């Protein structure tokens, strides 16, 4: 009896998961790169693979409605786009059939490397996104939104991404967003943005995710304990050796 009371008392004192501001998310990433010597390519690879694993949990191959396990990955010009490219490559290894739409390719060599890796895996790239929403609904089981990350000013979204967001608001195909839904403010819940079915938070969830009501994963189990402690992240216990957890 005492043991039960003790464990329930412990359970009550568990601190809530920390939701990060834009500044905190940027500070953690800077610290990982400068103090802990994580390479940018290394971080993107960890996050991209973790995203692909989250997709396999949320949308197992056996659950997909269409005969072909087709997935459309929409990649932005910055880091979220690179994570999307890595995610697509790993999904190909997991026997999904990704297609990438990547309208503005970055000139960074890192980004180009990830693009070449996808091309060498024979992953097709779309030259344009159909504005006819039904074409997307008919062709794909799932859309992965890897467009705009925490660094984006949501009040200043330009073409082609503003147009893509208009299209995504109309699709019936489920959307899974990487780190945060594109077009949302990183610190505020969205009133009129896209409405993903799945959100895959990276490192720690961002403040905008506090009101997210869909299926929410935290992915990428690598954050040094000192950083977790410094920022009081209170990350949940991952099951077994999994690199992701459903929140």
PDB file of C-alpha atoms in Angstrom:
ATOM      1  CA  UNK A   1       0.000   0.000   0.000  1.00  0.00           C
ATOM      2  CA  UNK A   2       2.797   2.375   1.002  1.00  0.00           C
ATOM      3  CA  UNK A   3       4.601   1.499  -2.226  1.00  0.00           C
ATOM      4  CA  UNK A   4       1.508   2.377  -4.260  1.00  0.00           C
ATOM      5  CA  UNK A   5       1.090   5.692  -2.468  1.00  0.00           C
ATOM      6  CA  UNK A   6       4.760   6.456  -2.999  1.00  0.00           C
ATOM      7  CA  UNK A   7       4.599   5.734  -6.747  1.00  0.00           C
ATOM      8  CA  UNK A   8       1.388   7.744  -7.191  1.00  0.00           C
ATOM      9  CA  UNK A   9       3.004  10.661  -5.329  1.00  0.00           C
ATOM     10  CA  UNK A  10       5.984  10.412  -7.689  1.00  0.00           C
ATOM     11  CA  UNK A  11       3.655  10.366 -10.690  1.00  0.00           C
ATOM     12  CA  UNK A  12       2.012  13.570  -9.490  1.00  0.00           C
ATOM     13  CA  UNK A  13       5.339  15.404  -9.367  1.00  0.00           C
ATOM     14  CA  UNK A  14       6.283  14.721 -13.008  1.00  0.00           C
ATOM     15  CA  UNK A  15       6.941  18.083 -14.637  1.00  0.00           C
ATOM     16  CA  UNK A  16       4.973  18.902 -17.796  1.00  0.00           C
ATOM     17  CA  UNK A  17       6.635  18.684 -21.200  1.00  0.00           C
ATOM     18  CA  UNK A  18       8.172  22.018 -22.250  1.00  0.00           C
ATOM     19  CA  UNK A  19       6.893  23.651 -25.434  1.00  0.00           C
ATOM     20  CA  UNK A  20       9.596  25.782 -27.063  1.00  0.00           C
ATOM     21  CA  UNK A  21       9.490  29.372 -28.242  1.00  0.00           C
ATOM     22  CA  UNK A  22      11.146  30.305 -31.527  1.00  0.00           C
ATOM     23  CA  UNK A  23      14.182  31.717 -29.645  1.00  0.00           C
ATOM     24  CA  UNK A  24      14.566  28.601 -27.483  1.00  0.00           C
ATOM     25  CA  UNK A  25      14.402  26.256 -30.473  1.00  0.00           C
ATOM     26  CA  UNK A  26      17.073  28.310 -32.275  1.00  0.00           C
ATOM     27  CA  UNK A  27      19.283  28.457 -29.146  1.00  0.00           C
ATOM     28  CA  UNK A  28      19.178  24.681 -28.663  1.00  0.00           C
ATOM     29  CA  UNK A  29      20.124  24.050 -32.280  1.00  0.00           C
ATOM     30  CA  UNK A  30      22.990  26.575 -32.109  1.00  0.00           C
ATOM     31  CA  UNK A  31      24.273  24.896 -28.949  1.00  0.00           C
ATOM     32  CA  UNK A  32      24.102  21.443 -30.542  1.00  0.00           C
ATOM     33  CA  UNK A  33      26.211  22.642 -33.466  1.00  0.00           C
ATOM     34  CA  UNK A  34      28.697  24.944 -31.694  1.00  0.00           C
ATOM     35  CA  UNK A  35      29.130  23.418 -28.245  1.00  0.00           C
ATOM     36  CA  UNK A  36      28.382  19.751 -28.876  1.00  0.00           C
ATOM     37  CA  UNK A  37      29.859  19.627 -32.399  1.00  0.00           C
ATOM     38  CA  UNK A  38      26.868  18.023 -34.071  1.00  0.00           C
ATOM     39  CA  UNK A  39      27.103  18.560 -37.826  1.00  0.00           C
ATOM     40  CA  UNK A  40      24.138  20.119 -39.616  1.00  0.00           C
ATOM     41  CA  UNK A  41      24.009  17.159 -42.000  1.00  0.00           C
ATOM     42  CA  UNK A  42      24.072  14.775 -39.023  1.00  0.00           C
ATOM     43  CA  UNK A  43      21.128  16.541 -37.333  1.00  0.00           C
ATOM     44  CA  UNK A  44      19.066  16.620 -40.528  1.00  0.00           C
ATOM     45  CA  UNK A  45      19.717  12.912 -41.117  1.00  0.00           C
ATOM     46  CA  UNK A  46      18.646  12.034 -37.539  1.00  0.00           C
ATOM     47  CA  UNK A  47      15.487  14.126 -37.812  1.00  0.00           C
ATOM     48  CA  UNK A  48      14.606  12.930 -41.319  1.00  0.00           C
ATOM     49  CA  UNK A  49      14.910   9.261 -40.410  1.00  0.00           C
ATOM     50  CA  UNK A  50      12.890   9.834 -37.225  1.00  0.00           C
ATOM     51  CA  UNK A  51      10.159  11.511 -39.322  1.00  0.00           C
ATOM     52  CA  UNK A  52      10.053   8.515 -41.672  1.00  0.00           C
ATOM     53  CA  UNK A  53       9.710   6.162 -38.684  1.00  0.00           C
ATOM     54  CA  UNK A  54       6.858   8.297 -37.319  1.00  0.00           C
ATOM     55  CA  UNK A  55       5.099   8.036 -40.704  1.00  0.00           C
ATOM     56  CA  UNK A  56       5.410   4.234 -40.598  1.00  0.00           C
ATOM     57  CA  UNK A  57       3.770   4.266 -37.141  1.00  0.00           C
ATOM     58  CA  UNK A  58       0.964   6.651 -38.110  1.00  0.00           C
ATOM     59  CA  UNK A  59       0.380   5.191 -41.591  1.00  0.00           C
ATOM     60  CA  UNK A  60       1.608   1.577 -41.787  1.00  0.00           C
ATOM     61  CA  UNK A  61       1.816   0.167 -45.321  1.00  0.00           C
ATOM     62  CA  UNK A  62      -1.020  -2.249 -44.516  1.00  0.00           C
ATOM     63  CA  UNK A  63      -3.351   0.649 -43.624  1.00  0.00           C
ATOM     64  CA  UNK A  64      -2.998   2.626 -46.864  1.00  0.00           C
ATOM     65  CA  UNK A  65      -6.171   2.860 -48.922  1.00  0.00           C
ATOM     66  CA  UNK A  66      -4.620   2.874 -52.387  1.00  0.00           C
ATOM     67  CA  UNK A  67      -3.075  -0.090 -54.146  1.00  0.00           C
ATOM     68  CA  UNK A  68       0.296   1.668 -54.453  1.00  0.00           C
ATOM     69  CA  UNK A  69       1.855   3.081 -51.225  1.00  0.00           C
ATOM     70  CA  UNK A  70       2.215   6.572 -52.731  1.00  0.00           C
ATOM     71  CA  UNK A  71       3.290   9.542 -50.618  1.00  0.00           C
ATOM     72  CA  UNK A  72       3.781  13.155 -51.748  1.00  0.00           C
ATOM     73  CA  UNK A  73       6.588  14.976 -49.878  1.00  0.00           C
ATOM     74  CA  UNK A  74       6.485  18.772 -50.311  1.00  0.00           C
ATOM     75  CA  UNK A  75       9.859  20.310 -49.432  1.00  0.00           C
ATOM     76  CA  UNK A  76      10.645  23.926 -48.640  1.00  0.00           C
ATOM     77  CA  UNK A  77      13.845  25.890 -49.329  1.00  0.00           C
ATOM     78  CA  UNK A  78      15.353  25.697 -45.828  1.00  0.00           C
ATOM     79  CA  UNK A  79      16.092  23.084 -43.184  1.00  0.00           C
ATOM     80  CA  UNK A  80      12.589  21.591 -43.068  1.00  0.00           C
ATOM     81  CA  UNK A  81      12.914  20.911 -46.779  1.00  0.00           C
ATOM     82  CA  UNK A  82      16.182  19.030 -46.246  1.00  0.00           C
ATOM     83  CA  UNK A  83      14.530  16.993 -43.481  1.00  0.00           C
ATOM     84  CA  UNK A  84      11.741  16.190 -45.954  1.00  0.00           C
ATOM     85  CA  UNK A  85      14.276  14.932 -48.507  1.00  0.00           C
ATOM     86  CA  UNK A  86      15.862  12.612 -45.926  1.00  0.00           C
ATOM     87  CA  UNK A  87      12.410  11.453 -44.813  1.00  0.00           C
ATOM     88  CA  UNK A  88      11.501  10.603 -48.425  1.00  0.00           C
ATOM     89  CA  UNK A  89      14.704   8.598 -48.892  1.00  0.00           C
ATOM     90  CA  UNK A  90      14.069   6.544 -45.755  1.00  0.00           C
ATOM     91  CA  UNK A  91      10.419   5.994 -46.707  1.00  0.00           C
ATOM     92  CA  UNK A  92      11.685   4.569 -49.991  1.00  0.00           C
ATOM     93  CA  UNK A  93      13.825   2.115 -47.977  1.00  0.00           C
ATOM     94  CA  UNK A  94      10.705   1.220 -45.972  1.00  0.00           C
ATOM     95  CA  UNK A  95       8.932   0.314 -49.271  1.00  0.00           C
ATOM     96  CA  UNK A  96       6.711   3.361 -49.596  1.00  0.00           C
ATOM     97  CA  UNK A  97       6.611   5.154 -52.950  1.00  0.00           C
ATOM     98  CA  UNK A  98       7.474   8.800 -52.290  1.00  0.00           C
ATOM     99  CA  UNK A  99       7.282  11.564 -54.867  1.00  0.00           C
ATOM    100  CA  UNK A 100       8.922  14.899 -54.049  1.00  0.00           C
ATOM    101  CA  UNK A 101       7.717  18.376 -54.937  1.00  0.00           C
ATOM    102  CA  UNK A 102      10.578  20.795 -54.329  1.00  0.00           C
ATOM    103  CA  UNK A 103       9.800  24.068 -56.103  1.00  0.00           C
ATOM    104  CA  UNK A 104      12.721  26.201 -54.837  1.00  0.00           C
ATOM    105  CA  UNK A 105      15.913  24.252 -54.417  1.00  0.00           C
ATOM    106  CA  UNK A 106      18.496  25.711 -52.094  1.00  0.00           C
ATOM    107  CA  UNK A 107      21.957  26.546 -53.411  1.00  0.00           C
ATOM    108  CA  UNK A 108      23.511  25.124 -50.212  1.00  0.00           C
ATOM    109  CA  UNK A 109      25.730  22.139 -50.979  1.00  0.00           C
ATOM    110  CA  UNK A 110      24.190  20.284 -48.025  1.00  0.00           C
ATOM    111  CA  UNK A 111      20.708  20.622 -49.495  1.00  0.00           C
ATOM    112  CA  UNK A 112      21.997  19.611 -52.921  1.00  0.00           C
ATOM    113  CA  UNK A 113      23.600  16.488 -51.435  1.00  0.00           C
ATOM    114  CA  UNK A 114      20.253  15.352 -50.005  1.00  0.00           C
ATOM    115  CA  UNK A 115      18.594  16.056 -53.375  1.00  0.00           C
ATOM    116  CA  UNK A 116      21.169  13.943 -55.254  1.00  0.00           C
ATOM    117  CA  UNK A 117      20.693  11.086 -52.753  1.00  0.00           C
ATOM    118  CA  UNK A 118      16.970  11.061 -53.561  1.00  0.00           C
ATOM    119  CA  UNK A 119      17.598  11.218 -57.306  1.00  0.00           C
ATOM    120  CA  UNK A 120      20.023   8.283 -57.047  1.00  0.00           C
ATOM    121  CA  UNK A 121      17.237   6.325 -55.271  1.00  0.00           C
ATOM    122  CA  UNK A 122      15.038   6.943 -58.343  1.00  0.00           C
ATOM    123  CA  UNK A 123      12.562   8.985 -56.304  1.00  0.00           C
ATOM    124  CA  UNK A 124      10.582  11.091 -58.796  1.00  0.00           C
ATOM    125  CA  UNK A 125      10.417  14.892 -58.517  1.00  0.00           C
ATOM    126  CA  UNK A 126       7.311  16.762 -59.692  1.00  0.00           C
ATOM    127  CA  UNK A 127       7.883  19.768 -61.927  1.00  0.00           C
ATOM    128  CA  UNK A 128       4.657  21.393 -60.670  1.00  0.00           C
ATOM    129  CA  UNK A 129       1.965  20.783 -58.051  1.00  0.00           C
ATOM    130  CA  UNK A 130      -1.495  20.213 -59.537  1.00  0.00           C
ATOM    131  CA  UNK A 131      -3.890  22.971 -58.472  1.00  0.00           C
ATOM    132  CA  UNK A 132      -6.689  20.507 -59.266  1.00  0.00           C
ATOM    133  CA  UNK A 133      -7.084  19.135 -55.744  1.00  0.00           C
ATOM    134  CA  UNK A 134      -8.771  15.936 -56.898  1.00  0.00           C
ATOM    135  CA  UNK A 135      -5.620  14.898 -58.769  1.00  0.00           C
ATOM    136  CA  UNK A 136      -3.694  14.946 -55.464  1.00  0.00           C
ATOM    137  CA  UNK A 137      -6.502  13.109 -53.643  1.00  0.00           C
ATOM    138  CA  UNK A 138      -6.564  10.414 -56.338  1.00  0.00           C
ATOM    139  CA  UNK A 139      -2.801   9.942 -56.614  1.00  0.00           C
ATOM    140  CA  UNK A 140      -1.533   9.923 -53.021  1.00  0.00           C
ATOM    141  CA  UNK A 141      -2.313   8.212 -49.726  1.00  0.00           C
ATOM    142  CA  UNK A 142      -0.588  10.943 -47.766  1.00  0.00           C
ATOM    143  CA  UNK A 143       0.996  14.393 -48.097  1.00  0.00           C
ATOM    144  CA  UNK A 144       4.064  15.186 -45.972  1.00  0.00           C
ATOM    145  CA  UNK A 145       4.395  18.907 -45.309  1.00  0.00           C
ATOM    146  CA  UNK A 146       8.126  19.650 -44.976  1.00  0.00           C
ATOM    147  CA  UNK A 147       7.882  23.218 -46.222  1.00  0.00           C
ATOM    148  CA  UNK A 148       8.181  25.960 -43.635  1.00  0.00           C
ATOM    149  CA  UNK A 149       9.861  25.550 -40.257  1.00  0.00           C
ATOM    150  CA  UNK A 150      10.225  27.647 -37.102  1.00  0.00           C
ATOM    151  CA  UNK A 151      12.554  30.123 -38.827  1.00  0.00           C
ATOM    152  CA  UNK A 152       9.780  31.253 -41.234  1.00  0.00           C
ATOM    153  CA  UNK A 153       7.889  34.505 -40.629  1.00  0.00           C
ATOM    154  CA  UNK A 154       4.292  33.380 -41.128  1.00  0.00           C
ATOM    155  CA  UNK A 155       3.165  36.898 -42.060  1.00  0.00           C
ATOM    156  CA  UNK A 156       5.661  36.968 -44.914  1.00  0.00           C
ATOM    157  CA  UNK A 157       5.041  33.749 -46.862  1.00  0.00           C
ATOM    158  CA  UNK A 158       5.595  34.259 -50.563  1.00  0.00           C
ATOM    159  CA  UNK A 159       4.886  32.220 -53.673  1.00  0.00           C
ATOM    160  CA  UNK A 160       5.089  29.390 -54.424  1.00  0.00           C
ATOM    161  CA  UNK A 161       4.437  28.439 -50.779  1.00  0.00           C
ATOM    162  CA  UNK A 162       1.414  30.691 -50.230  1.00  0.00           C
ATOM    163  CA  UNK A 163      -0.240  29.023 -53.244  1.00  0.00           C
ATOM    164  CA  UNK A 164       0.708  25.537 -52.058  1.00  0.00           C
ATOM    165  CA  UNK A 165      -0.879  26.269 -48.669  1.00  0.00           C
ATOM    166  CA  UNK A 166      -4.123  27.288 -50.409  1.00  0.00           C
ATOM    167  CA  UNK A 167      -4.105  23.926 -52.234  1.00  0.00           C
ATOM    168  CA  UNK A 168      -3.290  21.949 -49.069  1.00  0.00           C
ATOM    169  CA  UNK A 169      -6.216  23.529 -47.216  1.00  0.00           C
ATOM    170  CA  UNK A 170      -8.502  21.914 -49.794  1.00  0.00           C
ATOM    171  CA  UNK A 171      -7.049  18.402 -50.128  1.00  0.00           C
ATOM    172  CA  UNK A 172      -8.873  15.434 -48.581  1.00  0.00           C
ATOM    173  CA  UNK A 173      -5.637  13.400 -48.448  1.00  0.00           C
ATOM    174  CA  UNK A 174      -4.244  13.262 -44.881  1.00  0.00           C
ATOM    175  CA  UNK A 175      -1.373  15.664 -44.167  1.00  0.00           C
ATOM    176  CA  UNK A 176       1.546  14.984 -41.813  1.00  0.00           C
ATOM    177  CA  UNK A 177       3.599  18.067 -40.883  1.00  0.00           C
ATOM    178  CA  UNK A 178       7.299  18.059 -40.006  1.00  0.00           C
ATOM    179  CA  UNK A 179       8.143  19.982 -36.776  1.00  0.00           C
ATOM    180  CA  UNK A 180       5.250  22.443 -37.187  1.00  0.00           C
ATOM    181  CA  UNK A 181       2.433  22.916 -39.692  1.00  0.00           C
ATOM    182  CA  UNK A 182       3.546  25.191 -42.536  1.00  0.00           C
ATOM    183  CA  UNK A 183       2.036  28.650 -42.331  1.00  0.00           C
ATOM    184  CA  UNK A 184       1.459  28.501 -38.583  1.00  0.00           C
ATOM    185  CA  UNK A 185       3.166  30.955 -36.238  1.00  0.00           C
ATOM    186  CA  UNK A 186       5.711  28.960 -34.213  1.00  0.00           C
ATOM    187  CA  UNK A 187       4.359  30.388 -30.957  1.00  0.00           C
ATOM    188  CA  UNK A 188       0.636  30.687 -31.671  1.00  0.00           C
ATOM    189  CA  UNK A 189      -2.070  28.198 -32.620  1.00  0.00           C
ATOM    190  CA  UNK A 190      -3.350  28.736 -36.146  1.00  0.00           C
ATOM    191  CA  UNK A 191      -6.839  29.990 -36.866  1.00  0.00           C
ATOM    192  CA  UNK A 192      -6.918  29.530 -40.617  1.00  0.00           C
ATOM    193  CA  UNK A 193      -3.805  27.503 -41.511  1.00  0.00           C
ATOM    194  CA  UNK A 194      -3.602  23.971 -42.861  1.00  0.00           C
ATOM    195  CA  UNK A 195      -5.007  21.291 -40.595  1.00  0.00           C
ATOM    196  CA  UNK A 196      -2.665  18.279 -40.527  1.00  0.00           C
ATOM    197  CA  UNK A 197      -3.826  14.923 -39.215  1.00  0.00           C
ATOM    198  CA  UNK A 198      -0.331  14.176 -37.825  1.00  0.00           C
ATOM    199  CA  UNK A 199       2.372  16.433 -36.386  1.00  0.00           C
ATOM    200  CA  UNK A 200       5.955  15.203 -35.939  1.00  0.00           C
ATOM    201  CA  UNK A 201       7.732  17.502 -33.478  1.00  0.00           C
ATOM    202  CA  UNK A 202      11.541  17.470 -33.559  1.00  0.00           C
ATOM    203  CA  UNK A 203      13.811  17.925 -30.499  1.00  0.00           C
ATOM    204  CA  UNK A 204      10.894  19.238 -28.420  1.00  0.00           C
ATOM    205  CA  UNK A 205       7.429  20.467 -29.442  1.00  0.00           C
ATOM    206  CA  UNK A 206       6.970  24.130 -30.332  1.00  0.00           C
ATOM    207  CA  UNK A 207       4.466  26.389 -28.564  1.00  0.00           C
ATOM    208  CA  UNK A 208       2.034  26.322 -31.481  1.00  0.00           C
ATOM    209  CA  UNK A 209       1.605  22.559 -30.920  1.00  0.00           C
ATOM    210  CA  UNK A 210      -0.035  23.079 -27.521  1.00  0.00           C
ATOM    211  CA  UNK A 211      -3.445  23.305 -29.165  1.00  0.00           C
ATOM    212  CA  UNK A 212      -2.828  20.586 -31.775  1.00  0.00           C
ATOM    213  CA  UNK A 213      -5.551  17.963 -31.485  1.00  0.00           C
ATOM    214  CA  UNK A 214      -4.380  15.378 -34.032  1.00  0.00           C
ATOM    215  CA  UNK A 215      -1.887  12.531 -33.640  1.00  0.00           C
ATOM    216  CA  UNK A 216       1.315  14.061 -32.250  1.00  0.00           C
ATOM    217  CA  UNK A 217       4.736  12.404 -32.253  1.00  0.00           C
ATOM    218  CA  UNK A 218       8.012  13.566 -30.730  1.00  0.00           C
ATOM    219  CA  UNK A 219      10.864  12.248 -32.876  1.00  0.00           C
ATOM    220  CA  UNK A 220      14.660  12.206 -32.624  1.00  0.00           C
ATOM    221  CA  UNK A 221      16.007  10.695 -29.426  1.00  0.00           C
ATOM    222  CA  UNK A 222      19.523  12.092 -29.229  1.00  0.00           C
ATOM    223  CA  UNK A 223      19.435  15.301 -27.206  1.00  0.00           C
ATOM    224  CA  UNK A 224      22.290  15.423 -24.647  1.00  0.00           C
ATOM    225  CA  UNK A 225      21.072  15.235 -21.056  1.00  0.00           C
ATOM    226  CA  UNK A 226      22.758  18.522 -20.125  1.00  0.00           C
ATOM    227  CA  UNK A 227      20.745  20.375 -22.776  1.00  0.00           C
ATOM    228  CA  UNK A 228      17.540  18.672 -21.643  1.00  0.00           C
ATOM    229  CA  UNK A 229      18.275  19.806 -18.098  1.00  0.00           C
ATOM    230  CA  UNK A 230      19.384  23.346 -19.002  1.00  0.00           C
ATOM    231  CA  UNK A 231      16.184  24.077 -20.932  1.00  0.00           C
ATOM    232  CA  UNK A 232      13.971  22.088 -18.509  1.00  0.00           C
ATOM    233  CA  UNK A 233      12.489  20.157 -21.445  1.00  0.00           C
ATOM    234  CA  UNK A 234      11.012  17.365 -19.278  1.00  0.00           C
ATOM    235  CA  UNK A 235      11.019  15.001 -22.249  1.00  0.00           C
ATOM    236  CA  UNK A 236       8.870  11.877 -21.862  1.00  0.00           C
ATOM    237  CA  UNK A 237      10.328   8.405 -21.416  1.00  0.00           C
ATOM    238  CA  UNK A 238      10.639   6.807 -24.830  1.00  0.00           C
ATOM    239  CA  UNK A 239       9.462   3.193 -25.001  1.00  0.00           C
ATOM    240  CA  UNK A 240      12.324   0.678 -25.085  1.00  0.00           C
ATOM    241  CA  UNK A 241      14.900   1.719 -27.675  1.00  0.00           C
ATOM    242  CA  UNK A 242      12.431   3.670 -29.856  1.00  0.00           C
ATOM    243  CA  UNK A 243      13.560   7.022 -31.254  1.00  0.00           C
ATOM    244  CA  UNK A 244      10.029   8.426 -31.224  1.00  0.00           C
ATOM    245  CA  UNK A 245       7.033   8.555 -28.935  1.00  0.00           C
ATOM    246  CA  UNK A 246       3.389   9.440 -29.450  1.00  0.00           C
ATOM    247  CA  UNK A 247       2.434  12.285 -27.101  1.00  0.00           C
TER     248      UNK A 247
END
